[in-house]
Amino acid sequence: MPELPEVEVTRRSFAERIANAQILAMHMGKPLRWPLGVATQSLVGRTVLGVRRRGKYLLLDLDQGLLLLHLGMSGSLNFAPSQAVAGPHDHMDLVTNLGVLRLHDPRRFGAVVWAASESAPEAQKLLGRLGVEPLDGQFDVSTFAEALKKRQSAIKQVLLAGDVVVGVGNIYASESLFLARIRPTTKAARLSRPRIERLHSAIVQVLNRAVMQGGSSLKDFVNAEGRTGYFQLEASVYGRAGEPCRVCETPIRSLVQGQRSTFYCPQCQKP
Ligand SMILES: [Zn+2]
């Protein structure tokens, strides 16, 4: 599923091109995870001021209100001067004078939701519980350490929950913990300050590298320009159960935590 880096890569691939576009029409296909919450007709004539990201949501700021977009499990966006006739998995076309933004989402866990403002209930319902952004200045090591001290669950679970730091999904949590040499099952509250510092910088490093490389937790991930990412090719542990650790050659192990697969090196990553 698209994780934070893929969503950020998607944002960068069309944010500048769609800025100042005027909405000419909006077409919605089959129902998505949540309803749009407004008549499509009422968006005609609005201007797209820009595109921000909060966690895995893209926020299209309009001159009145905003649209929150989520890619769900399998969604991708494409922004192009024109689009072919919508196929069975194309569920939104935002037609503007600068191009058409299309959401393609075979599994339909994605969403397009209108909100009057970011603080309106319909937006807060989706954004309200999100932790700090790992890729901007708010993510500081002391606050991170304070938050972890209060958590009795496994560090991997805490990262995935998204309320301490947002957008560190399954792949990037596994990779960050490998880089920080921390066993995914270690209780968050038991991590020492030096280990937390290593984890903090590992998260930033892993996410930034994924964004730089074009982001891909999905083999078929494509950004809004139609280019694929290749992060998956370089994973240290994710998806490599039984294969030798790239550092010490011990076979990588996998286990299931909270119904998600976790991968780690039993030699490099200490409990
Ligand atoms: Zn190792």
Short mmCIF file of C-alpha atoms and ligand atoms in Angstrom, two decimals:
data_model
loop_
_atom_site.label_atom_id
_atom_site.label_comp_id
_atom_site.label_asym_id
_atom_site.label_seq_id
_atom_site.Cartn_x
_atom_site.Cartn_y
_atom_site.Cartn_z
CA MET A 1 0.00 0.00 0.00
CA PRO A 2 1.24 3.53 -0.63
CA GLU A 3 3.13 4.79 2.42
CA LEU A 4 4.28 8.29 3.34
CA PRO A 5 7.15 8.46 0.82
CA GLU A 6 4.89 7.40 -2.06
CA VAL A 7 2.31 9.98 -1.05
CA GLU A 8 5.00 12.68 -0.82
CA VAL A 9 6.43 11.63 -4.19
CA THR A 10 2.93 11.80 -5.64
CA ARG A 11 2.44 15.28 -4.16
CA ARG A 12 5.69 16.59 -5.62
CA SER A 13 4.89 15.11 -9.02
CA PHE A 14 1.86 17.34 -9.57
CA ALA A 15 1.68 20.08 -6.89
CA GLU A 16 3.34 22.76 -8.98
CA ARG A 17 1.51 21.85 -12.15
CA ILE A 18 -1.96 22.00 -10.58
CA ALA A 19 -1.39 25.23 -8.61
CA ASN A 20 -3.84 27.97 -9.60
CA ALA A 21 -5.90 25.60 -11.73
CA GLN A 22 -9.58 26.35 -11.98
CA ILE A 23 -12.01 23.47 -11.50
CA LEU A 24 -14.23 23.00 -14.55
CA ALA A 25 -15.96 19.78 -13.47
CA MET A 26 -15.67 16.86 -11.11
CA HIS A 27 -16.76 13.31 -11.87
CA MET A 28 -16.97 10.64 -9.21
CA GLY A 29 -17.16 6.92 -10.08
CA LYS A 30 -18.03 4.04 -7.76
CA PRO A 31 -18.25 4.75 -4.00
CA LEU A 32 -14.91 5.05 -2.23
CA ARG A 33 -14.15 4.56 1.45
CA TRP A 34 -16.10 7.67 2.46
CA PRO A 35 -18.50 9.90 0.54
CA LEU A 36 -17.30 13.19 -0.91
CA GLY A 37 -19.63 15.12 1.38
CA VAL A 38 -20.60 17.84 -1.07
CA ALA A 39 -22.27 18.10 -4.48
CA THR A 40 -19.59 17.92 -7.20
CA GLN A 41 -21.33 20.80 -8.96
CA SER A 42 -20.54 23.12 -6.04
CA LEU A 43 -16.79 22.74 -6.70
CA VAL A 44 -17.02 24.10 -10.23
CA GLY A 45 -15.31 27.49 -10.46
CA ARG A 46 -13.12 26.90 -7.39
CA THR A 47 -9.35 27.42 -7.69
CA VAL A 48 -6.76 24.88 -6.52
CA LEU A 49 -4.28 26.96 -4.51
CA GLY A 50 -1.80 24.17 -3.80
CA VAL A 51 -1.24 20.65 -2.52
CA ARG A 52 0.00 19.81 0.98
CA ARG A 53 0.52 16.47 2.69
CA ARG A 54 -0.48 15.49 6.21
CA GLY A 55 0.43 11.89 7.04
CA LYS A 56 -0.84 9.90 4.09
CA TYR A 57 -3.46 12.47 3.15
CA LEU A 58 -3.02 14.93 0.33
CA LEU A 59 -4.77 18.22 0.98
CA LEU A 60 -5.83 20.13 -2.10
CA ASP A 61 -6.38 23.64 -0.82
CA LEU A 62 -9.12 25.41 -2.72
CA ASP A 63 -9.99 29.11 -2.54
CA GLN A 64 -12.97 27.89 -0.49
CA GLY A 65 -12.56 24.68 1.46
CA LEU A 66 -10.26 21.79 0.63
CA LEU A 67 -10.28 18.25 -0.73
CA LEU A 68 -8.64 15.46 1.28
CA LEU A 69 -7.35 12.61 -0.86
CA HIS A 70 -6.18 9.23 0.42
CA LEU A 71 -4.73 6.51 -1.79
CA GLY A 72 -5.97 3.64 0.40
CA MET A 73 -4.47 0.23 -0.41
CA SER A 74 -4.05 0.50 -4.12
CA GLY A 75 -4.76 4.05 -5.26
CA SER A 76 -2.67 6.24 -7.54
CA LEU A 77 -3.14 9.72 -8.91
CA ASN A 78 -2.37 10.91 -12.39
CA PHE A 79 -2.41 14.53 -13.48
CA ALA A 80 -2.24 15.06 -17.23
CA PRO A 81 -3.49 17.59 -19.78
CA SER A 82 -6.18 15.08 -20.72
CA GLN A 83 -7.20 11.54 -19.76
CA ALA A 84 -8.56 8.58 -21.71
CA VAL A 85 -12.17 7.55 -21.13
CA ALA A 86 -12.48 6.50 -17.46
CA GLY A 87 -12.00 2.76 -16.91
CA PRO A 88 -13.75 0.57 -14.31
CA HIS A 89 -11.13 1.45 -11.63
CA ASP A 90 -11.02 5.21 -12.21
CA HIS A 91 -13.18 6.75 -9.50
CA MET A 92 -12.48 10.47 -9.62
CA ASP A 93 -11.70 12.96 -12.35
CA LEU A 94 -11.05 16.50 -11.21
CA VAL A 95 -11.19 18.43 -14.46
CA THR A 96 -9.36 21.76 -14.44
CA ASN A 97 -8.21 24.25 -17.03
CA LEU A 98 -4.61 22.99 -16.51
CA GLY A 99 -5.30 19.26 -16.66
CA VAL A 100 -7.29 16.38 -15.25
CA LEU A 101 -6.42 14.81 -11.89
CA ARG A 102 -7.51 11.17 -11.94
CA LEU A 103 -7.73 8.72 -9.04
CA HIS A 104 -7.23 5.11 -10.10
CA ASP A 105 -8.07 2.72 -7.25
CA PRO A 106 -8.88 -0.93 -8.00
CA ARG A 107 -9.62 -1.84 -4.35
CA ARG A 108 -11.52 1.36 -3.52
CA PHE A 109 -10.10 1.87 -0.02
CA GLY A 110 -9.04 5.33 -1.15
CA ALA A 111 -11.03 8.45 -0.45
CA VAL A 112 -11.83 11.93 -1.70
CA VAL A 113 -13.49 14.03 1.00
CA TRP A 114 -14.45 17.69 0.92
CA ALA A 115 -14.08 19.83 4.06
CA ALA A 116 -14.95 23.47 4.67
CA SER A 117 -11.57 23.96 6.38
CA GLU A 118 -8.80 21.92 7.96
CA SER A 119 -10.29 22.52 11.41
CA ALA A 120 -13.83 21.52 10.35
CA PRO A 121 -15.15 18.27 11.89
CA GLU A 122 -15.12 16.42 8.55
CA ALA A 123 -11.36 17.09 8.25
CA GLN A 124 -10.50 16.63 11.93
CA LYS A 125 -12.18 13.23 11.89
CA LEU A 126 -9.42 12.13 9.49
CA LEU A 127 -6.47 14.31 10.55
CA GLY A 128 -7.11 14.90 14.25
CA ARG A 129 -5.21 11.97 15.73
CA LEU A 130 -2.14 12.14 13.52
CA GLY A 131 1.26 12.40 15.22
CA VAL A 132 4.06 14.75 14.19
CA GLU A 133 5.42 14.77 10.64
CA PRO A 134 8.74 12.90 10.45
CA LEU A 135 10.03 14.95 7.52
CA ASP A 136 9.76 18.43 8.94
CA GLY A 137 11.24 20.29 11.91
CA GLN A 138 8.51 19.26 14.37
CA PHE A 139 9.96 15.76 14.75
CA ASP A 140 12.49 16.30 17.51
CA VAL A 141 14.23 13.58 19.47
CA SER A 142 13.26 14.77 22.97
CA THR A 143 9.54 14.84 22.25
CA PHE A 144 9.89 11.45 20.54
CA ALA A 145 11.66 10.03 23.62
CA GLU A 146 9.00 11.45 25.97
CA ALA A 147 6.20 9.87 23.94
CA LEU A 148 7.92 6.46 23.76
CA LYS A 149 8.44 6.36 27.53
CA LYS A 150 4.66 6.16 27.98
CA ARG A 151 4.17 3.20 25.64
CA GLN A 152 4.24 -0.36 26.92
CA SER A 153 3.76 -1.99 23.52
CA ALA A 154 6.41 -3.17 21.07
CA ILE A 155 8.27 -0.35 19.33
CA LYS A 156 7.20 -1.56 15.88
CA GLN A 157 3.53 -1.39 16.93
CA VAL A 158 4.01 2.09 18.35
CA LEU A 159 5.54 3.31 15.09
CA LEU A 160 2.71 1.78 13.03
CA ALA A 161 0.00 3.31 15.23
CA GLY A 162 0.85 6.73 13.79
CA ASP A 163 -0.06 8.85 16.79
CA VAL A 164 3.53 9.39 17.97
CA VAL A 165 4.99 9.97 14.53
CA VAL A 166 2.83 9.80 11.43
CA GLY A 167 3.30 7.80 8.25
CA VAL A 168 5.92 5.24 9.27
CA GLY A 169 4.20 2.23 7.74
CA ASN A 170 5.17 -1.41 7.77
CA ILE A 171 8.08 -1.37 5.34
CA TYR A 172 9.69 1.80 6.66
CA ALA A 173 9.24 0.76 10.30
CA SER A 174 11.03 -2.53 9.62
CA GLU A 175 13.82 -0.77 7.74
CA SER A 176 14.25 1.99 10.35
CA LEU A 177 14.48 -0.53 13.19
CA PHE A 178 17.12 -2.48 11.28
CA LEU A 179 19.16 0.66 10.71
CA ALA A 180 18.82 1.56 14.41
CA ARG A 181 19.75 -2.06 15.39
CA ILE A 182 16.61 -2.44 17.53
CA ARG A 183 14.52 -5.64 17.67
CA PRO A 184 10.94 -4.79 16.55
CA THR A 185 9.48 -6.57 19.60
CA THR A 186 11.34 -4.41 22.13
CA LYS A 187 8.99 -2.52 24.44
CA ALA A 188 8.99 1.17 23.48
CA ALA A 189 9.16 2.28 27.12
CA ARG A 190 12.36 0.28 27.66
CA LEU A 191 14.44 1.94 24.91
CA SER A 192 17.45 3.87 26.16
CA ARG A 193 18.07 7.43 25.03
CA PRO A 194 20.97 6.49 22.70
CA ARG A 195 18.80 3.85 21.02
CA ILE A 196 15.95 6.34 20.63
CA GLU A 197 18.38 8.80 19.06
CA ARG A 198 19.50 6.13 16.60
CA LEU A 199 15.88 5.27 15.78
CA HIS A 200 14.95 8.92 15.32
CA SER A 201 17.71 9.50 12.80
CA ALA A 202 17.03 6.14 11.11
CA ILE A 203 13.38 7.06 10.50
CA VAL A 204 14.34 10.40 8.97
CA GLN A 205 17.05 8.80 6.87
CA VAL A 206 14.93 5.90 5.59
CA LEU A 207 11.94 8.09 4.69
CA ASN A 208 14.06 10.76 3.03
CA ARG A 209 15.94 8.18 1.02
CA ALA A 210 12.67 6.62 -0.13
CA VAL A 211 11.33 10.02 -1.21
CA MET A 212 14.57 10.78 -3.07
CA GLN A 213 14.43 7.44 -4.86
CA GLY A 214 10.87 7.93 -5.95
CA GLY A 215 9.20 5.89 -3.19
CA SER A 216 7.87 2.45 -3.67
CA SER A 217 6.35 0.04 -1.24
CA LEU A 218 4.17 -1.16 -4.07
CA LYS A 219 5.78 -3.00 -6.94
CA ASP A 220 3.42 -1.23 -9.28
CA PHE A 221 3.51 2.18 -7.58
CA VAL A 222 3.43 5.03 -10.06
CA ASN A 223 3.50 8.73 -9.22
CA ALA A 224 1.24 11.29 -10.83
CA GLU A 225 3.60 11.56 -13.80
CA GLY A 226 3.45 7.82 -14.40
CA ARG A 227 6.99 7.07 -13.16
CA THR A 228 7.69 4.05 -10.93
CA GLY A 229 9.74 4.02 -7.73
CA TYR A 230 12.27 1.40 -6.78
CA PHE A 231 12.79 1.53 -3.01
CA GLN A 232 11.68 -2.07 -2.67
CA LEU A 233 14.70 -3.29 -4.63
CA GLU A 234 17.01 -1.97 -1.91
CA ALA A 235 15.24 -3.10 1.27
CA SER A 236 17.61 -4.37 3.97
CA VAL A 237 15.14 -6.65 5.75
CA TYR A 238 11.58 -6.11 4.45
CA GLY A 239 10.42 -9.08 2.39
CA ARG A 240 13.80 -10.84 2.81
CA ALA A 241 12.95 -13.69 5.27
CA GLY A 242 15.56 -16.45 4.98
CA GLU A 243 17.94 -14.32 2.93
CA PRO A 244 21.32 -13.29 4.38
CA CYS A 245 21.53 -10.02 6.31
CA ARG A 246 23.39 -7.48 4.22
CA VAL A 247 25.56 -6.63 7.24
CA CYS A 248 26.30 -9.96 9.01
CA GLU A 249 24.89 -12.64 6.66
CA THR A 250 22.65 -14.16 9.37
CA PRO A 251 19.36 -15.24 7.75
CA ILE A 252 16.66 -12.58 8.12
CA ARG A 253 13.71 -13.70 10.23
CA SER A 254 10.07 -12.74 10.01
CA LEU A 255 7.28 -12.74 12.56
CA VAL A 256 3.74 -11.44 12.73
CA GLN A 257 2.95 -8.47 14.99
CA GLY A 258 -0.58 -7.12 15.06
CA GLN A 259 -1.39 -9.04 11.86
CA ARG A 260 1.47 -7.38 9.97
CA SER A 261 4.69 -9.10 8.89
CA THR A 262 7.84 -7.86 10.53
CA PHE A 263 11.34 -8.63 9.27
CA TYR A 264 14.54 -8.36 11.31
CA CYS A 265 18.08 -9.64 11.71
CA PRO A 266 18.39 -11.61 14.98
CA GLN A 267 22.10 -10.83 15.14
CA CYS A 268 22.16 -7.08 14.31
CA GLN A 269 18.94 -6.09 16.09
CA LYS A 270 19.08 -6.45 19.88
CA PRO A 271 15.98 -6.84 22.07
ZN ZN B 1 22.61 -8.79 10.57
#
